[in-house]
Amino acid sequence: MTTPTYITTPLYYVNGDPHIGHAYTTVVADFLARFHRLAGDDTFFLTGTDEHGEKIFQAAQTAGMETGAYVDSVAAKFADAWKTLLVTNDDFIRTTEARHTQIVRQVLQSVYDQGDIYYDEYEGAYCVGCERFLTDRDLVDGKCPDHNAVPETRREGNYFFRMEKHREWLRQHIQQTPEFIRPEGYANEVLSILSEPIGDLSISRPRQRVPWGIGLPWDDDHVTYVWFDALLNYVSALGYPDGERYTHYWESARHLIGKDILKTHAIFWPTMLRAMGAPIYAGLNVGGYLMGSDGQKMSKTLGNVVDPFVLAERYSPDAVRYYLIKDVPYGQDSSVGEKALVDRHNADLANDLGNLVSRVRALLLRHTDGKLPVPVATPTEDEIIAQGTQLKEKVTELITNLKFWSALEEVMQFVRRLNRYFNDEEPWKLAKAEDGAERLGTVLYTCVEGLRIVSILLEPALPMKVRELRHSLALPDGDLSAAGQWGLAPSGEQIPAEAQSLFPKAEVPEAEISAADDPSGGQDGGANQAPKASGKKKGPKKPDAEPAEDVEQISIDEFFRVQMKVAQVTSAEAVPKTDKLLKITLRVGEQERTVVSGIAQFYDPADLPGRRVVVVTNLKPAKLRGIISEGMILAAEDADGNLALVEPDKQLPSGATVR
């Protein structure tokens, strides 16, 4: 029997167009929904738009539009935006729909009739941006911290919901249910709020001031306040109180939100549900803020706004999805930028995954007539098989614990292991050996079968590209259980002769590259420089291009200013919080020095000690990720972006000069 799973995004406020914050939460929710479907869970995924309130009424007036026409136009933009990012929501609810407004009026009347809503006059600090009164505790230096604005002082008569009466119940529920609010830090934040009186909640506005809203069923001179309207979408979309979807899905509900609406979802919403006599949702998953690549809040004035829909058109929807899931640890504040997206795309998708697929396909077409071989496994494959079949459980555990970025990294570590296996076995040499055919077939099959597992586990993040991957290698689709099995790639199946490059190497338009995107100050160990471009449309990188005639020439004296020496690696380790950099200790003659090098995607640190490399020794030291780097290790790059260390072909002593 399948497990019901109900996943929701917040309802997005239609006082502006969709932006990167909306996209992030929606992509993560879609990633979760796709993963649950892959696991066989009975999944329902909801998103939609919040279309009532003072800000929307004002936005429509500013746009010179009738309010209904305005919300129709903006809601359509949200629906189209999610199609662009390959989002697979099962429903899209709008708070102006009759199925919602009827439930809102029904709930309001019920809670009013039981005495949990009352009328009172109130004077306080009102933030138009938040559409609510703020307490002194909410303010920072007298301002709303979310909108950096001094609130208005307002006095008016409103209806109030008796929220304070549920405070102790909610505090105990959170303490007794560790998974109710995640990550844990946000639960602690809510418990801190609940340690003191929270007061009652204003739930209406005078219609003469805010004419755009749902009228209170017992007093049409007032419209309901945004939270007693918008929050009810989560149940109205399911047919509350007795619809089949509601009874089937509701108690499995997991809301995904940004931390800016934590209080409303963690305090207002549960207390409303309790007053309604409805079960409480299963959990609240809270994401952090997204900031510009300069670490500041995004703004058009600062020029650090990231438009996910422009990036989806420029690179691909899958590239945007993968970047947002992989580079934004869920629950934490994170900086995002186009250069970082391109770096992630090139490192993980183009270099590691796409390049492996391309190399395996080329050998299959050239040496097996394009047919998947029959493997004859040896102990060499045992580690690969074990790692591949165990991957599903590791990924499932990480996703269950909201470690989405770690789940993707776990899969990419396996891709890198397949690359090392491919390089170590040297199938291009096996193809030339008289007795190499059987071994060649085994190596190629092992890579293809590993890629089959990878394609399943990456499908929630890369739904379009993994289908292309499977087509290019004649692989079947599969659910999550198929990712835990080895040997399902169909031997004898013919791969297509032609297939598009999965992930052409991307480049950032020159105008998009800023100092804020390059915290290393330009020195990165010589192996992870950002690709540069003229701003033209992106495409596959052209190999072996002729040097431009206007390349600046240098004299022999200038060349000899660069001091290069042979060095021996004595130790190497990964740099924390990055999958690109290694901290490498070198012996250069009698000297020991530390270099930070961007070769982590291509070399296992355990394989480096003892190797001799070429290092530039007279570069000014640079601080990278808190480590002083005292030089640059030389590496060559091919047309596909693969790096290879420059090494002497004879056993020269450490410290030998390179000329």
PDB file of C-alpha atoms in Angstrom, residues 140-403:
ATOM      1  CA  VAL A 140      14.621  46.166  15.005  1.00  0.00           C
ATOM      2  CA  ASP A 141      15.730  49.747  15.693  1.00  0.00           C
ATOM      3  CA  GLY A 142      12.100  50.775  15.342  1.00  0.00           C
ATOM      4  CA  LYS A 143      11.765  49.242  11.878  1.00  0.00           C
ATOM      5  CA  CYS A 144      10.237  46.138  10.364  1.00  0.00           C
ATOM      6  CA  PRO A 145      13.302  43.934   9.720  1.00  0.00           C
ATOM      7  CA  ASP A 146      11.754  42.316   6.633  1.00  0.00           C
ATOM      8  CA  HIS A 147      10.955  45.596   4.869  1.00  0.00           C
ATOM      9  CA  ASN A 148      13.429  48.004   6.534  1.00  0.00           C
ATOM     10  CA  ALA A 149      10.578  50.441   7.015  1.00  0.00           C
ATOM     11  CA  VAL A 150       9.166  52.335   9.979  1.00  0.00           C
ATOM     12  CA  PRO A 151       5.624  51.026  10.521  1.00  0.00           C
ATOM     13  CA  GLU A 152       2.596  53.293  10.524  1.00  0.00           C
ATOM     14  CA  THR A 153       0.695  53.967  13.737  1.00  0.00           C
ATOM     15  CA  ARG A 154      -2.865  52.831  13.161  1.00  0.00           C
ATOM     16  CA  ARG A 155      -5.987  52.678  15.290  1.00  0.00           C
ATOM     17  CA  GLU A 156      -8.980  50.816  14.005  1.00  0.00           C
ATOM     18  CA  GLY A 157     -11.645  48.316  14.950  1.00  0.00           C
ATOM     19  CA  ASN A 158     -10.939  44.742  13.886  1.00  0.00           C
ATOM     20  CA  TYR A 159     -12.023  41.229  14.647  1.00  0.00           C
ATOM     21  CA  PHE A 160      -9.538  39.128  16.609  1.00  0.00           C
ATOM     22  CA  PHE A 161      -8.871  35.397  16.803  1.00  0.00           C
ATOM     23  CA  ARG A 162      -8.219  34.029  20.319  1.00  0.00           C
ATOM     24  CA  MET A 163      -4.744  32.742  19.533  1.00  0.00           C
ATOM     25  CA  GLU A 164      -3.192  33.148  22.984  1.00  0.00           C
ATOM     26  CA  LYS A 165      -5.434  30.430  24.448  1.00  0.00           C
ATOM     27  CA  HIS A 166      -3.639  27.825  22.298  1.00  0.00           C
ATOM     28  CA  ARG A 167      -0.078  28.928  23.125  1.00  0.00           C
ATOM     29  CA  GLU A 168       0.728  26.323  25.780  1.00  0.00           C
ATOM     30  CA  TRP A 169      -0.749  23.494  23.703  1.00  0.00           C
ATOM     31  CA  LEU A 170       1.363  24.513  20.700  1.00  0.00           C
ATOM     32  CA  ARG A 171       4.530  24.846  22.777  1.00  0.00           C
ATOM     33  CA  GLN A 172       4.089  21.311  24.095  1.00  0.00           C
ATOM     34  CA  HIS A 173       3.281  19.949  20.632  1.00  0.00           C
ATOM     35  CA  ILE A 174       6.523  21.357  19.203  1.00  0.00           C
ATOM     36  CA  GLN A 175       8.574  20.049  22.130  1.00  0.00           C
ATOM     37  CA  GLN A 176       7.049  16.573  21.819  1.00  0.00           C
ATOM     38  CA  THR A 177       7.285  16.369  18.007  1.00  0.00           C
ATOM     39  CA  PRO A 178      10.937  16.846  16.940  1.00  0.00           C
ATOM     40  CA  GLU A 179      10.139  16.630  13.218  1.00  0.00           C
ATOM     41  CA  PHE A 180       7.307  19.167  13.354  1.00  0.00           C
ATOM     42  CA  ILE A 181       9.564  22.124  12.453  1.00  0.00           C
ATOM     43  CA  ARG A 182      12.840  21.497  10.625  1.00  0.00           C
ATOM     44  CA  PRO A 183      15.697  22.364  10.608  1.00  0.00           C
ATOM     45  CA  GLU A 184      15.804  22.259  14.401  1.00  0.00           C
ATOM     46  CA  GLY A 185      17.042  25.834  14.795  1.00  0.00           C
ATOM     47  CA  TYR A 186      13.720  27.175  13.556  1.00  0.00           C
ATOM     48  CA  ALA A 187      11.819  25.074  16.106  1.00  0.00           C
ATOM     49  CA  ASN A 188      13.935  26.654  18.831  1.00  0.00           C
ATOM     50  CA  GLU A 189      13.152  30.097  17.422  1.00  0.00           C
ATOM     51  CA  VAL A 190       9.413  29.411  17.603  1.00  0.00           C
ATOM     52  CA  LEU A 191       9.677  27.985  21.115  1.00  0.00           C
ATOM     53  CA  SER A 192      11.424  31.192  22.172  1.00  0.00           C
ATOM     54  CA  ILE A 193       8.468  33.224  20.878  1.00  0.00           C
ATOM     55  CA  LEU A 194       6.014  30.913  22.646  1.00  0.00           C
ATOM     56  CA  SER A 195       7.833  31.291  25.964  1.00  0.00           C
ATOM     57  CA  GLU A 196       6.022  34.632  26.383  1.00  0.00           C
ATOM     58  CA  PRO A 197       2.406  35.669  25.706  1.00  0.00           C
ATOM     59  CA  ILE A 198       1.693  35.980  21.978  1.00  0.00           C
ATOM     60  CA  GLY A 199      -1.633  37.798  22.260  1.00  0.00           C
ATOM     61  CA  ASP A 200      -4.601  37.414  19.960  1.00  0.00           C
ATOM     62  CA  LEU A 201      -4.507  37.804  16.184  1.00  0.00           C
ATOM     63  CA  SER A 202      -6.211  40.543  14.183  1.00  0.00           C
ATOM     64  CA  ILE A 203      -8.043  38.799  11.333  1.00  0.00           C
ATOM     65  CA  SER A 204     -10.004  41.557   9.571  1.00  0.00           C
ATOM     66  CA  ARG A 205      -9.697  44.952   7.928  1.00  0.00           C
ATOM     67  CA  PRO A 206     -12.429  47.565   7.343  1.00  0.00           C
ATOM     68  CA  ARG A 207     -13.807  47.159   3.818  1.00  0.00           C
ATOM     69  CA  GLN A 208     -13.797  50.927   3.288  1.00  0.00           C
ATOM     70  CA  ARG A 209      -9.988  50.859   3.584  1.00  0.00           C
ATOM     71  CA  VAL A 210      -9.312  47.461   1.978  1.00  0.00           C
ATOM     72  CA  PRO A 211     -12.124  46.692  -0.456  1.00  0.00           C
ATOM     73  CA  TRP A 212     -10.297  43.744  -2.052  1.00  0.00           C
ATOM     74  CA  GLY A 213     -10.903  40.678   0.129  1.00  0.00           C
ATOM     75  CA  ILE A 214     -13.359  38.052   1.337  1.00  0.00           C
ATOM     76  CA  GLY A 215     -16.134  39.586   3.420  1.00  0.00           C
ATOM     77  CA  LEU A 216     -16.788  38.257   6.910  1.00  0.00           C
ATOM     78  CA  PRO A 217     -20.011  36.237   6.760  1.00  0.00           C
ATOM     79  CA  TRP A 218     -21.493  37.990   9.847  1.00  0.00           C
ATOM     80  CA  ASP A 219     -20.189  41.515   9.080  1.00  0.00           C
ATOM     81  CA  ASP A 220     -19.775  42.498   5.441  1.00  0.00           C
ATOM     82  CA  ASP A 221     -18.210  45.825   6.448  1.00  0.00           C
ATOM     83  CA  HIS A 222     -15.025  43.861   7.172  1.00  0.00           C
ATOM     84  CA  VAL A 223     -12.895  41.641   4.940  1.00  0.00           C
ATOM     85  CA  THR A 224     -10.822  38.798   6.306  1.00  0.00           C
ATOM     86  CA  TYR A 225      -7.160  39.424   6.988  1.00  0.00           C
ATOM     87  CA  VAL A 226      -4.653  37.661   4.738  1.00  0.00           C
ATOM     88  CA  TRP A 227      -3.702  34.791   7.062  1.00  0.00           C
ATOM     89  CA  PHE A 228      -7.248  33.633   7.828  1.00  0.00           C
ATOM     90  CA  ASP A 229      -7.637  33.604   4.061  1.00  0.00           C
ATOM     91  CA  ALA A 230      -4.387  32.424   2.460  1.00  0.00           C
ATOM     92  CA  LEU A 231      -3.412  29.747   4.988  1.00  0.00           C
ATOM     93  CA  LEU A 232      -6.704  27.943   4.466  1.00  0.00           C
ATOM     94  CA  ASN A 233      -5.685  27.149   0.878  1.00  0.00           C
ATOM     95  CA  TYR A 234      -3.841  24.080   2.133  1.00  0.00           C
ATOM     96  CA  VAL A 235      -7.155  22.482   3.124  1.00  0.00           C
ATOM     97  CA  SER A 236      -9.540  24.177   0.681  1.00  0.00           C
ATOM     98  CA  ALA A 237      -7.574  22.729  -2.255  1.00  0.00           C
ATOM     99  CA  LEU A 238      -8.231  19.250  -0.840  1.00  0.00           C
ATOM    100  CA  GLY A 239     -11.962  19.764  -0.332  1.00  0.00           C
ATOM    101  CA  TYR A 240     -12.096  20.452   3.411  1.00  0.00           C
ATOM    102  CA  PRO A 241     -13.827  19.270   5.560  1.00  0.00           C
ATOM    103  CA  ASP A 242     -14.963  15.964   4.070  1.00  0.00           C
ATOM    104  CA  GLY A 243     -13.570  15.745   0.538  1.00  0.00           C
ATOM    105  CA  GLU A 244     -11.868  12.519  -0.508  1.00  0.00           C
ATOM    106  CA  ARG A 245      -8.535  14.242  -1.074  1.00  0.00           C
ATOM    107  CA  TYR A 246      -8.719  15.954   2.297  1.00  0.00           C
ATOM    108  CA  THR A 247      -9.349  12.764   4.257  1.00  0.00           C
ATOM    109  CA  HIS A 248      -6.663  10.929   2.270  1.00  0.00           C
ATOM    110  CA  TYR A 249      -3.811  13.468   2.167  1.00  0.00           C
ATOM    111  CA  TRP A 250      -4.188  16.146   4.823  1.00  0.00           C
ATOM    112  CA  GLU A 251      -2.544  14.535   7.829  1.00  0.00           C
ATOM    113  CA  SER A 252       0.584  13.804   5.740  1.00  0.00           C
ATOM    114  CA  ALA A 253       0.987  17.499   4.833  1.00  0.00           C
ATOM    115  CA  ARG A 254       4.490  18.946   4.781  1.00  0.00           C
ATOM    116  CA  HIS A 255       4.667  22.667   4.105  1.00  0.00           C
ATOM    117  CA  LEU A 256       7.804  24.154   2.518  1.00  0.00           C
ATOM    118  CA  ILE A 257       8.245  27.845   3.303  1.00  0.00           C
ATOM    119  CA  GLY A 258      10.861  30.582   3.562  1.00  0.00           C
ATOM    120  CA  LYS A 259      11.885  31.696   7.031  1.00  0.00           C
ATOM    121  CA  ASP A 260      10.255  35.103   6.498  1.00  0.00           C
ATOM    122  CA  ILE A 261       6.839  33.465   7.029  1.00  0.00           C
ATOM    123  CA  LEU A 262       7.905  31.142   9.849  1.00  0.00           C
ATOM    124  CA  LYS A 263       5.759  32.775  12.548  1.00  0.00           C
ATOM    125  CA  THR A 264       2.590  32.685  10.476  1.00  0.00           C
ATOM    126  CA  HIS A 265       2.999  29.010   9.557  1.00  0.00           C
ATOM    127  CA  ALA A 266       4.425  27.777  12.861  1.00  0.00           C
ATOM    128  CA  ILE A 267       2.114  29.733  15.210  1.00  0.00           C
ATOM    129  CA  PHE A 268      -0.897  31.278  13.430  1.00  0.00           C
ATOM    130  CA  TRP A 269      -1.701  28.236  11.273  1.00  0.00           C
ATOM    131  CA  PRO A 270      -1.531  25.459  13.910  1.00  0.00           C
ATOM    132  CA  THR A 271      -3.649  27.466  16.355  1.00  0.00           C
ATOM    133  CA  MET A 272      -6.206  28.140  13.612  1.00  0.00           C
ATOM    134  CA  LEU A 273      -6.371  24.420  12.820  1.00  0.00           C
ATOM    135  CA  ARG A 274      -6.903  23.585  16.479  1.00  0.00           C
ATOM    136  CA  ALA A 275      -9.741  26.107  16.708  1.00  0.00           C
ATOM    137  CA  MET A 276     -11.259  24.528  13.588  1.00  0.00           C
ATOM    138  CA  GLY A 277     -11.070  21.076  15.183  1.00  0.00           C
ATOM    139  CA  ALA A 278      -8.862  19.881  12.321  1.00  0.00           C
ATOM    140  CA  PRO A 279      -5.765  17.668  12.616  1.00  0.00           C
ATOM    141  CA  ILE A 280      -2.401  19.461  12.608  1.00  0.00           C
ATOM    142  CA  TYR A 281      -0.178  19.128   9.546  1.00  0.00           C
ATOM    143  CA  ALA A 282       2.729  16.664   9.723  1.00  0.00           C
ATOM    144  CA  GLY A 283       5.625  19.072   9.360  1.00  0.00           C
ATOM    145  CA  LEU A 284       7.017  22.466   8.429  1.00  0.00           C
ATOM    146  CA  ASN A 285      10.265  22.624   6.425  1.00  0.00           C
ATOM    147  CA  VAL A 286      11.909  26.046   6.505  1.00  0.00           C
ATOM    148  CA  GLY A 287      14.348  27.468   3.957  1.00  0.00           C
ATOM    149  CA  GLY A 288      16.750  30.371   4.445  1.00  0.00           C
ATOM    150  CA  TYR A 289      17.179  33.631   2.554  1.00  0.00           C
ATOM    151  CA  LEU A 290      18.784  33.861  -0.882  1.00  0.00           C
ATOM    152  CA  MET A 291      21.186  36.759  -1.335  1.00  0.00           C
ATOM    153  CA  GLY A 292      23.191  38.131  -4.229  1.00  0.00           C
ATOM    154  CA  SER A 293      26.646  36.808  -5.009  1.00  0.00           C
ATOM    155  CA  ASP A 294      28.017  39.784  -3.055  1.00  0.00           C
ATOM    156  CA  GLY A 295      26.335  38.475   0.098  1.00  0.00           C
ATOM    157  CA  GLN A 296      23.839  41.346   0.198  1.00  0.00           C
ATOM    158  CA  LYS A 297      20.079  41.251  -0.145  1.00  0.00           C
ATOM    159  CA  MET A 298      19.145  41.245  -3.814  1.00  0.00           C
ATOM    160  CA  SER A 299      18.116  44.584  -5.302  1.00  0.00           C
ATOM    161  CA  LYS A 300      18.004  46.106  -8.754  1.00  0.00           C
ATOM    162  CA  THR A 301      19.969  49.091  -7.447  1.00  0.00           C
ATOM    163  CA  LEU A 302      22.900  46.877  -6.422  1.00  0.00           C
ATOM    164  CA  GLY A 303      22.687  44.962  -9.701  1.00  0.00           C
ATOM    165  CA  ASN A 304      22.821  41.588  -7.948  1.00  0.00           C
ATOM    166  CA  VAL A 305      19.366  40.269  -8.854  1.00  0.00           C
ATOM    167  CA  VAL A 306      19.351  36.735 -10.272  1.00  0.00           C
ATOM    168  CA  ASP A 307      16.491  35.946 -12.677  1.00  0.00           C
ATOM    169  CA  PRO A 308      16.011  32.152 -12.690  1.00  0.00           C
ATOM    170  CA  PHE A 309      13.878  32.224 -15.812  1.00  0.00           C
ATOM    171  CA  VAL A 310      16.509  34.051 -17.852  1.00  0.00           C
ATOM    172  CA  LEU A 311      19.071  31.524 -16.602  1.00  0.00           C
ATOM    173  CA  ALA A 312      16.779  28.617 -17.527  1.00  0.00           C
ATOM    174  CA  GLU A 313      16.606  29.924 -21.085  1.00  0.00           C
ATOM    175  CA  ARG A 314      20.336  30.646 -21.216  1.00  0.00           C
ATOM    176  CA  TYR A 315      21.598  27.345 -19.795  1.00  0.00           C
ATOM    177  CA  SER A 316      18.624  24.961 -19.295  1.00  0.00           C
ATOM    178  CA  PRO A 317      15.868  24.456 -16.720  1.00  0.00           C
ATOM    179  CA  ASP A 318      17.733  21.414 -15.414  1.00  0.00           C
ATOM    180  CA  ALA A 319      20.901  23.442 -14.829  1.00  0.00           C
ATOM    181  CA  VAL A 320      18.974  25.979 -12.737  1.00  0.00           C
ATOM    182  CA  ARG A 321      17.210  23.252 -10.753  1.00  0.00           C
ATOM    183  CA  TYR A 322      20.436  21.371 -10.050  1.00  0.00           C
ATOM    184  CA  TYR A 323      22.264  24.527  -8.991  1.00  0.00           C
ATOM    185  CA  LEU A 324      19.546  25.690  -6.593  1.00  0.00           C
ATOM    186  CA  ILE A 325      19.321  22.277  -4.923  1.00  0.00           C
ATOM    187  CA  LYS A 326      23.065  21.562  -4.847  1.00  0.00           C
ATOM    188  CA  ASP A 327      24.488  24.961  -3.916  1.00  0.00           C
ATOM    189  CA  VAL A 328      21.866  26.166  -1.417  1.00  0.00           C
ATOM    190  CA  PRO A 329      21.988  24.055   1.767  1.00  0.00           C
ATOM    191  CA  TYR A 330      18.356  23.825   2.809  1.00  0.00           C
ATOM    192  CA  GLY A 331      17.529  25.939   5.837  1.00  0.00           C
ATOM    193  CA  GLN A 332      20.584  28.185   5.541  1.00  0.00           C
ATOM    194  CA  ASP A 333      21.010  31.674   4.097  1.00  0.00           C
ATOM    195  CA  SER A 334      22.975  31.410   0.852  1.00  0.00           C
ATOM    196  CA  SER A 335      24.408  33.600  -1.875  1.00  0.00           C
ATOM    197  CA  VAL A 336      23.504  32.802  -5.466  1.00  0.00           C
ATOM    198  CA  GLY A 337      24.820  34.123  -8.771  1.00  0.00           C
ATOM    199  CA  GLU A 338      25.173  33.286 -12.432  1.00  0.00           C
ATOM    200  CA  LYS A 339      28.897  32.586 -12.267  1.00  0.00           C
ATOM    201  CA  ALA A 340      28.358  30.111  -9.433  1.00  0.00           C
ATOM    202  CA  LEU A 341      25.668  28.385 -11.487  1.00  0.00           C
ATOM    203  CA  VAL A 342      28.014  28.060 -14.459  1.00  0.00           C
ATOM    204  CA  ASP A 343      30.826  26.775 -12.257  1.00  0.00           C
ATOM    205  CA  ARG A 344      28.521  24.126 -10.796  1.00  0.00           C
ATOM    206  CA  HIS A 345      27.164  23.197 -14.226  1.00  0.00           C
ATOM    207  CA  ASN A 346      30.615  22.811 -15.727  1.00  0.00           C
ATOM    208  CA  ALA A 347      32.151  20.948 -12.802  1.00  0.00           C
ATOM    209  CA  ASP A 348      29.405  18.454 -12.001  1.00  0.00           C
ATOM    210  CA  LEU A 349      27.297  18.177 -15.118  1.00  0.00           C
ATOM    211  CA  ALA A 350      29.606  18.922 -18.049  1.00  0.00           C
ATOM    212  CA  ASN A 351      32.947  17.620 -16.741  1.00  0.00           C
ATOM    213  CA  ASP A 352      31.913  14.726 -14.511  1.00  0.00           C
ATOM    214  CA  LEU A 353      28.608  13.398 -15.806  1.00  0.00           C
ATOM    215  CA  GLY A 354      28.310  14.570 -19.395  1.00  0.00           C
ATOM    216  CA  ASN A 355      31.909  13.819 -20.301  1.00  0.00           C
ATOM    217  CA  LEU A 356      31.666  10.249 -18.975  1.00  0.00           C
ATOM    218  CA  VAL A 357      28.515   9.604 -21.001  1.00  0.00           C
ATOM    219  CA  SER A 358      30.208  10.999 -24.108  1.00  0.00           C
ATOM    220  CA  ARG A 359      33.343   8.872 -23.717  1.00  0.00           C
ATOM    221  CA  VAL A 360      31.407   5.674 -23.027  1.00  0.00           C
ATOM    222  CA  ARG A 361      29.132   6.263 -26.021  1.00  0.00           C
ATOM    223  CA  ALA A 362      32.085   6.874 -28.320  1.00  0.00           C
ATOM    224  CA  LEU A 363      33.723   3.560 -27.408  1.00  0.00           C
ATOM    225  CA  LEU A 364      30.455   1.642 -27.685  1.00  0.00           C
ATOM    226  CA  LEU A 365      29.801   2.985 -31.171  1.00  0.00           C
ATOM    227  CA  ARG A 366      33.377   2.376 -32.269  1.00  0.00           C
ATOM    228  CA  HIS A 367      34.066  -1.058 -30.782  1.00  0.00           C
ATOM    229  CA  THR A 368      30.787  -2.893 -30.008  1.00  0.00           C
ATOM    230  CA  ASP A 369      28.687  -1.759 -32.991  1.00  0.00           C
ATOM    231  CA  GLY A 370      26.737   0.407 -30.561  1.00  0.00           C
ATOM    232  CA  LYS A 371      25.381  -2.539 -28.586  1.00  0.00           C
ATOM    233  CA  LEU A 372      25.514  -2.812 -24.810  1.00  0.00           C
ATOM    234  CA  PRO A 373      28.013  -5.605 -24.029  1.00  0.00           C
ATOM    235  CA  VAL A 374      27.622  -8.706 -21.890  1.00  0.00           C
ATOM    236  CA  PRO A 375      29.805  -8.194 -18.785  1.00  0.00           C
ATOM    237  CA  VAL A 376      32.137 -10.729 -17.212  1.00  0.00           C
ATOM    238  CA  ALA A 377      32.702  -9.107 -13.842  1.00  0.00           C
ATOM    239  CA  THR A 378      35.922  -9.516 -11.872  1.00  0.00           C
ATOM    240  CA  PRO A 379      36.839  -8.485  -8.308  1.00  0.00           C
ATOM    241  CA  THR A 380      37.812  -5.111  -9.794  1.00  0.00           C
ATOM    242  CA  GLU A 381      34.117  -4.359 -10.296  1.00  0.00           C
ATOM    243  CA  ASP A 382      33.027  -5.466  -6.819  1.00  0.00           C
ATOM    244  CA  GLU A 383      33.657  -2.069  -5.216  1.00  0.00           C
ATOM    245  CA  ILE A 384      31.776  -0.261  -7.986  1.00  0.00           C
ATOM    246  CA  ILE A 385      28.823  -2.637  -7.715  1.00  0.00           C
ATOM    247  CA  ALA A 386      28.693  -2.340  -3.923  1.00  0.00           C
ATOM    248  CA  GLN A 387      28.892   1.445  -3.997  1.00  0.00           C
ATOM    249  CA  GLY A 388      26.255   1.668  -6.732  1.00  0.00           C
ATOM    250  CA  THR A 389      23.715  -0.590  -5.062  1.00  0.00           C
ATOM    251  CA  GLN A 390      24.134   1.106  -1.671  1.00  0.00           C
ATOM    252  CA  LEU A 391      23.653   4.573  -3.117  1.00  0.00           C
ATOM    253  CA  LYS A 392      19.847   4.482  -3.056  1.00  0.00           C
ATOM    254  CA  GLU A 393      19.692   4.019   0.727  1.00  0.00           C
ATOM    255  CA  LYS A 394      22.221   6.779   1.386  1.00  0.00           C
ATOM    256  CA  VAL A 395      20.403   9.223  -0.882  1.00  0.00           C
ATOM    257  CA  THR A 396      17.020   8.356   0.626  1.00  0.00           C
ATOM    258  CA  GLU A 397      18.279   8.970   4.162  1.00  0.00           C
ATOM    259  CA  LEU A 398      19.825  12.311   3.218  1.00  0.00           C
ATOM    260  CA  ILE A 399      16.684  13.540   1.458  1.00  0.00           C
ATOM    261  CA  THR A 400      14.518  12.410   4.371  1.00  0.00           C
ATOM    262  CA  ASN A 401      16.717  14.560   6.625  1.00  0.00           C
ATOM    263  CA  LEU A 402      16.460  17.575   4.266  1.00  0.00           C
ATOM    264  CA  LYS A 403      20.117  17.223   3.209  1.00  0.00           C
TER     265      LYS A 403
END
